[in-house]
XYZ file of C-alpha atoms in Angstrom:
406
model
C 5.107 -42.648 164.665
C 1.848 -44.357 165.678
C 0.764 -45.850 169.012
C 0.750 -49.213 167.209
C 4.502 -48.999 166.536
C 5.627 -47.822 169.988
C 5.764 -51.307 171.625
C 7.966 -52.645 168.797
C 10.247 -49.585 169.036
C 10.626 -50.022 172.801
C 11.230 -53.760 172.492
C 13.722 -53.197 169.659
C 15.648 -50.834 171.941
C 15.707 -53.481 174.664
C 16.803 -56.243 172.269
C 19.373 -53.985 170.589
C 21.037 -52.872 173.797
C 20.935 -56.398 175.240
C 22.640 -57.980 172.218
C 25.288 -55.255 172.205
C 26.043 -56.309 175.767
C 25.978 -59.992 174.807
C 28.577 -59.359 172.107
C 31.066 -57.603 174.342
C 30.623 -59.856 177.394
C 30.545 -63.246 175.683
C 32.496 -62.921 172.453
C 35.356 -61.020 174.074
C 35.581 -63.119 177.251
C 38.423 -65.212 175.856
C 40.409 -62.158 174.734
C 39.935 -60.347 178.059
C 40.975 -63.319 180.173
C 43.949 -64.094 177.911
C 45.156 -60.548 178.496
C 44.917 -61.146 182.266
C 47.213 -64.174 182.075
C 44.766 -67.089 181.816
C 45.399 -70.136 179.623
C 42.853 -71.535 177.158
C 42.003 -74.358 179.571
C 41.510 -71.929 182.461
C 39.300 -69.733 180.292
C 37.234 -72.802 179.418
C 36.781 -73.571 183.111
C 35.687 -69.991 183.909
C 33.119 -69.940 181.086
C 31.927 -73.445 181.974
C 31.444 -72.658 185.676
C 29.530 -69.509 184.767
C 27.379 -71.662 182.484
C 26.654 -74.237 185.194
C 25.594 -71.520 187.633
C 23.370 -69.808 185.085
C 21.844 -73.121 183.935
C 20.756 -73.747 187.530
C 19.461 -70.214 188.043
C 17.725 -69.613 184.684
C 14.646 -71.816 185.366
C 14.548 -70.569 188.973
C 14.503 -66.900 187.923
C 11.927 -67.614 185.215
C 9.797 -69.586 187.673
C 9.807 -66.596 190.026
C 8.716 -64.362 187.144
C 5.934 -66.829 186.229
C 4.490 -67.040 189.748
C 5.415 -63.828 191.627
C 3.268 -60.691 191.540
C 6.150 -58.456 192.698
C 9.286 -59.732 190.963
C 8.086 -59.300 187.385
C 10.126 -59.938 184.257
C 10.926 -56.226 183.974
C 11.953 -55.926 187.637
C 14.297 -58.927 187.364
C 15.925 -57.462 184.229
C 16.577 -54.178 186.079
C 18.098 -55.967 189.092
C 20.413 -58.095 186.938
C 21.537 -54.977 185.033
C 22.671 -53.397 188.304
C 24.673 -56.554 189.082
C 26.394 -56.360 185.677
C 27.282 -52.681 186.124
C 28.904 -53.351 189.502
C 30.974 -56.306 188.223
C 32.207 -54.402 185.158
C 33.227 -51.452 187.348
C 35.241 -53.764 189.621
C 37.182 -55.109 186.607
C 38.433 -51.565 185.936
C 40.166 -51.359 189.319
C 43.984 -51.314 188.977
C 46.025 -54.169 190.460
C 43.037 -56.513 190.764
C 43.966 -59.883 192.263
C 44.412 -62.618 189.625
C 41.455 -64.745 190.773
C 39.178 -61.695 191.031
C 39.323 -61.235 187.268
C 37.915 -64.735 186.815
C 35.357 -64.312 189.608
C 33.830 -61.043 188.422
C 33.991 -61.897 184.734
C 32.390 -65.232 185.571
C 29.528 -63.391 187.299
C 29.139 -61.242 184.180
C 28.876 -64.362 182.010
C 26.408 -66.102 184.330
C 24.160 -63.065 184.731
C 24.166 -62.429 180.984
C 22.847 -65.934 180.331
C 20.180 -65.619 183.037
C 18.986 -62.406 181.381
C 18.584 -63.936 177.904
C 15.312 -65.897 178.474
C 13.850 -62.994 180.443
C 14.398 -60.604 177.519
C 12.791 -63.121 175.126
C 9.911 -63.913 177.494
C 8.930 -60.274 178.034
C 8.507 -59.843 174.269
C 6.386 -62.973 173.895
C 4.301 -61.971 176.917
C 3.486 -58.711 175.116
C 2.218 -60.701 172.132
C 0.228 -63.042 174.386
C -1.401 -60.012 176.053
C -2.428 -58.553 172.696
C 0.229 -55.812 172.679
C 1.483 -55.421 169.108
C 5.169 -56.371 169.002
C 7.052 -57.535 165.911
C 9.418 -59.999 167.577
C 11.374 -60.765 164.397
C 12.042 -57.082 163.696
C 13.105 -56.405 167.285
C 15.420 -59.426 167.309
C 16.800 -58.284 163.946
C 17.672 -54.942 165.544
C 19.437 -57.030 168.192
C 21.550 -58.701 165.516
C 22.542 -55.460 163.808
C 23.376 -53.968 167.212
C 25.519 -57.040 167.947
C 27.342 -56.463 164.648
C 27.918 -52.765 165.337
C 29.298 -53.540 168.786
C 31.562 -56.201 167.307
C 33.096 -53.716 164.861
C 33.337 -51.025 167.562
C 34.890 -53.368 170.119
C 37.500 -54.664 167.688
C 38.584 -51.090 166.873
C 38.562 -49.907 170.505
C 40.577 -52.894 171.735
C 43.103 -52.417 168.944
C 43.551 -48.785 170.025
C 43.098 -48.859 173.811
C 43.850 -52.504 174.813
C 41.454 -54.922 176.523
C 40.754 -52.317 179.232
C 38.123 -51.074 176.770
C 36.065 -54.246 177.364
C 34.746 -53.386 180.894
C 34.118 -49.789 179.757
C 31.995 -51.002 176.849
C 30.140 -53.412 179.158
C 29.202 -50.497 181.437
C 27.992 -48.468 178.459
C 25.872 -51.365 177.176
C 24.222 -52.147 180.502
C 23.338 -48.532 181.124
C 21.477 -48.825 177.801
C 19.785 -52.108 178.808
C 18.747 -50.643 182.171
C 17.274 -47.528 180.562
C 15.389 -49.473 177.889
C 13.910 -51.836 180.498
C 12.974 -48.878 182.710
C 10.785 -47.349 179.974
C 9.272 -50.716 178.952
C 5.799 -49.833 180.254
C 2.515 -50.066 178.326
C -1.074 -49.070 178.920
C -3.594 -51.890 178.663
C -7.343 -51.973 179.273
C -6.653 -52.287 183.010
C -4.215 -49.363 183.129
C -0.403 -49.212 183.049
C 1.215 -52.646 182.796
C 4.811 -52.695 183.997
C 5.116 -56.360 184.849
C 3.471 -58.170 181.942
C 1.933 -60.908 184.090
C -1.114 -62.852 183.079
C -4.328 -62.167 184.942
C -4.247 -63.707 188.408
C -7.528 -65.592 188.001
C -6.301 -67.353 184.870
C -3.019 -68.193 186.567
C -4.791 -69.765 189.573
C -7.009 -71.805 187.264
C -3.982 -73.265 185.463
C -1.915 -73.964 188.583
C -4.634 -76.023 190.215
C -4.767 -78.882 187.693
C -1.523 -78.921 185.749
C 0.780 -81.901 185.180
C 4.350 -81.431 186.499
C 6.507 -79.708 183.893
C 8.972 -82.555 183.361
C 6.166 -85.092 182.906
C 4.146 -82.891 180.549
C 6.993 -82.191 178.112
C 9.173 -85.307 177.884
C 9.811 -84.939 174.148
C 10.657 -81.268 174.647
C 13.616 -82.312 176.783
C 14.861 -84.646 174.033
C 14.780 -81.616 171.727
C 16.719 -79.614 174.298
C 19.404 -82.306 174.350
C 19.809 -82.012 170.581
C 19.918 -78.222 170.700
C 22.511 -78.384 173.483
C 24.760 -80.352 171.136
C 24.308 -77.722 168.426
C 25.328 -75.075 170.924
C 28.416 -77.006 172.017
C 29.641 -76.429 168.465
C 28.253 -72.881 168.242
C 29.997 -71.834 171.434
C 33.300 -73.434 170.428
C 33.246 -71.334 167.249
C 32.324 -68.136 169.092
C 34.176 -68.429 172.400
C 37.434 -69.253 170.627
C 36.983 -67.123 167.521
C 40.066 -65.113 168.420
C 42.173 -68.284 168.512
C 40.636 -69.495 165.232
C 41.502 -66.186 163.559
C 45.011 -66.294 165.075
C 45.491 -69.766 163.530
C 44.844 -68.134 160.159
C 47.214 -65.221 161.000
C 44.434 -62.804 161.982
C 43.919 -60.640 165.085
C 41.269 -58.740 167.047
C 40.276 -56.624 164.046
C 39.687 -59.697 161.855
C 37.810 -61.302 164.723
C 35.558 -58.250 164.965
C 34.870 -58.378 161.233
C 33.981 -62.086 161.321
C 31.687 -61.707 164.335
C 30.121 -58.594 162.840
C 29.493 -60.324 159.510
C 27.702 -63.227 161.131
C 25.478 -60.837 163.093
C 24.686 -58.594 160.093
C 23.806 -61.616 157.987
C 21.238 -62.727 160.577
C 19.275 -59.541 159.942
C 17.373 -60.525 156.742
C 16.040 -63.685 158.401
C 15.037 -61.794 161.546
C 13.237 -59.124 159.530
C 11.463 -61.721 157.389
C 10.514 -63.975 160.292
C 7.003 -62.564 160.761
C 6.326 -63.556 157.143
C 8.095 -66.924 157.455
C 6.169 -67.996 160.556
C 2.894 -67.453 158.675
C 4.081 -69.733 155.849
C 5.959 -72.438 157.780
C 5.496 -73.988 161.207
C 8.048 -73.262 163.930
C 8.687 -77.035 163.878
C 9.913 -76.860 160.260
C 11.964 -73.724 160.879
C 13.704 -75.358 163.854
C 14.713 -78.300 161.668
C 16.170 -75.984 159.017
C 18.130 -74.058 161.641
C 19.518 -77.301 163.098
C 20.845 -78.277 159.678
C 22.594 -74.951 159.118
C 24.404 -75.019 162.469
C 26.245 -78.026 161.068
C 26.744 -76.438 157.645
C 28.553 -73.506 159.271
C 30.709 -75.869 161.365
C 31.780 -77.806 158.258
C 32.552 -74.626 156.318
C 34.659 -73.301 159.205
C 36.527 -76.614 159.465
C 37.295 -76.617 155.739
C 38.422 -72.944 155.615
C 42.117 -72.507 154.786
C 42.359 -68.727 155.261
C 40.733 -65.711 156.920
C 38.672 -65.302 153.752
C 37.396 -68.851 154.216
C 36.242 -67.973 157.744
C 34.450 -64.919 156.382
C 32.761 -67.055 153.707
C 31.445 -69.447 156.377
C 29.495 -66.671 158.098
C 26.457 -66.601 155.734
C 25.414 -69.995 157.148
C 24.658 -68.065 160.343
C 21.542 -66.701 158.601
C 19.643 -69.983 158.587
C 21.452 -71.427 161.607
C 21.530 -69.263 164.719
C 19.706 -66.403 162.958
C 16.658 -68.574 162.278
C 16.916 -70.578 165.497
C 16.453 -67.637 167.877
C 12.961 -66.488 166.805
C 11.854 -70.000 165.767
C 12.739 -71.491 169.156
C 10.983 -68.671 171.016
C 7.786 -69.122 168.976
C 7.961 -72.923 169.188
C 8.289 -72.829 172.977
C 5.526 -70.240 173.304
C 3.157 -72.396 171.231
C 4.052 -75.694 172.938
C 4.197 -74.697 176.619
C 1.102 -73.919 178.690
C 0.669 -70.231 179.704
C 1.507 -70.699 183.394
C 4.959 -72.092 182.496
C 5.993 -70.096 179.434
C 8.770 -68.074 181.082
C 10.144 -71.321 182.516
C 9.887 -72.975 179.093
C 11.845 -70.096 177.541
C 14.426 -70.461 180.315
C 14.885 -74.174 179.587
C 15.243 -73.405 175.878
C 17.852 -70.732 176.600
C 19.597 -73.071 179.039
C 20.506 -75.219 176.040
C 22.822 -72.383 174.980
C 24.224 -72.331 178.491
C 24.820 -76.087 178.594
C 26.432 -75.828 175.171
C 28.632 -73.061 176.521
C 29.711 -75.225 179.468
C 30.725 -78.249 177.406
C 31.894 -76.206 174.417
C 34.147 -74.047 176.571
C 35.667 -76.950 178.479
C 36.086 -79.242 175.494
C 37.258 -76.428 173.209
C 39.867 -75.181 175.660
C 41.331 -78.621 176.374
C 41.289 -79.640 172.697
C 43.133 -76.497 171.635
C 45.741 -76.813 174.365
C 46.186 -80.536 173.669
C 45.575 -81.001 169.946
C 45.167 -77.585 168.324
C 42.513 -75.526 166.557
C 41.775 -78.006 163.737
C 41.024 -80.819 166.191
C 38.614 -78.556 168.039
C 36.825 -77.651 164.793
C 36.571 -81.321 163.769
C 34.935 -82.382 167.029
C 32.676 -79.316 166.942
C 31.331 -80.343 163.522
C 30.850 -83.962 164.645
C 28.883 -82.980 167.753
C 26.784 -80.524 165.743
C 25.850 -83.228 163.221
C 24.623 -85.491 166.039
C 22.590 -82.587 167.450
C 20.994 -81.958 164.051
C 19.760 -85.561 163.926
C 18.199 -85.287 167.395
C 16.457 -82.024 166.523
C 14.972 -83.502 163.345
C 13.334 -86.382 165.217
C 12.235 -84.650 168.445
C 10.288 -81.574 167.324
C 6.535 -82.009 167.434
C 3.383 -80.299 166.212
C 2.100 -77.626 168.609
C -1.563 -77.248 169.517
C -1.024 -73.495 169.912
C 0.771 -73.053 166.582
C -2.117 -71.542 164.652
C -3.087 -69.125 167.436
C 0.408 -67.777 167.972
C 1.594 -67.631 164.397
C -1.430 -65.523 163.620
C -0.145 -62.861 165.998
C 3.425 -63.005 164.741
C 3.304 -59.704 162.925
């Protein structure tokens, strides 16, 4: 092991443990709440409310991290981990009041989504500071960790019931907390635990910058298109258990399908450092937008569990490509003093998609069934793909940041 590889190893640990937690909290939310007596519509409301709260708090938390000298990205990650551990522990209490299940699981969902841009931003801040981090490799480790947790969770739930879900959440967030705790590097100025830009540079930027919303109007059109893609993406993921049940599957088949999609993301993640040197993040975002819709159409046309499995490879060039491409695109487009906030707005598209996808998906399934939900998911995704194609733009910082991709 060399000093050059240590930052990537540490960041891979953080990404891996975070995406394990994402799998168990988000993908198994529907199953956990069903087991506590909630209907599909009620589950949609819980997930949607959590999404609204997190969408409001994501830019706020990122803005604090951008401007504060005390509440750094790393510190915020540690604080949110403690919140997650407490909520998961409460869900293990016997005889918990019906509404408390929704309240504490909703907090888990909201906090998880607030954490996502912070985990991405801390990796990009390393790269911007000249610390050698292979973002694609680390995010690929996140995908394989997601897949492993999916297989593990499906087996544990089959054997021990949905009580295993809060236990696994506790395990995952102990891992996230530990990985964030050791995420410290030595720079020319000594140990760097916060990964903030130099204060003088920050003051220089703040004094003469255009307001964020005015400076990036086209960026917000892109976010609207991506939100539509994530309406579909979250319908397929939040209600995967119901989709598998429609095809006579169960929790084990659900775990296999979710695990497959995560494993298949890995080649793209590992190859991303090469891809970003050959293609612009603008082009890669367009490709990913197209494959979100391809997966939706394949899922809609599936007539068996095997058909659902065969739809998962589209995840490679859909969500698998979108995650690193969107992070690099935002990092290249947004000025340094607002990058954490830019990442938060990009991640908020997932959150907004979760809100509308959860609500619409739940009501469609209760009112019209699984096939109707899949049809509308594909239609919305296609509209989002069109918006993405016409709203991405060339980035002035593209050359500088793609050069440091590896």
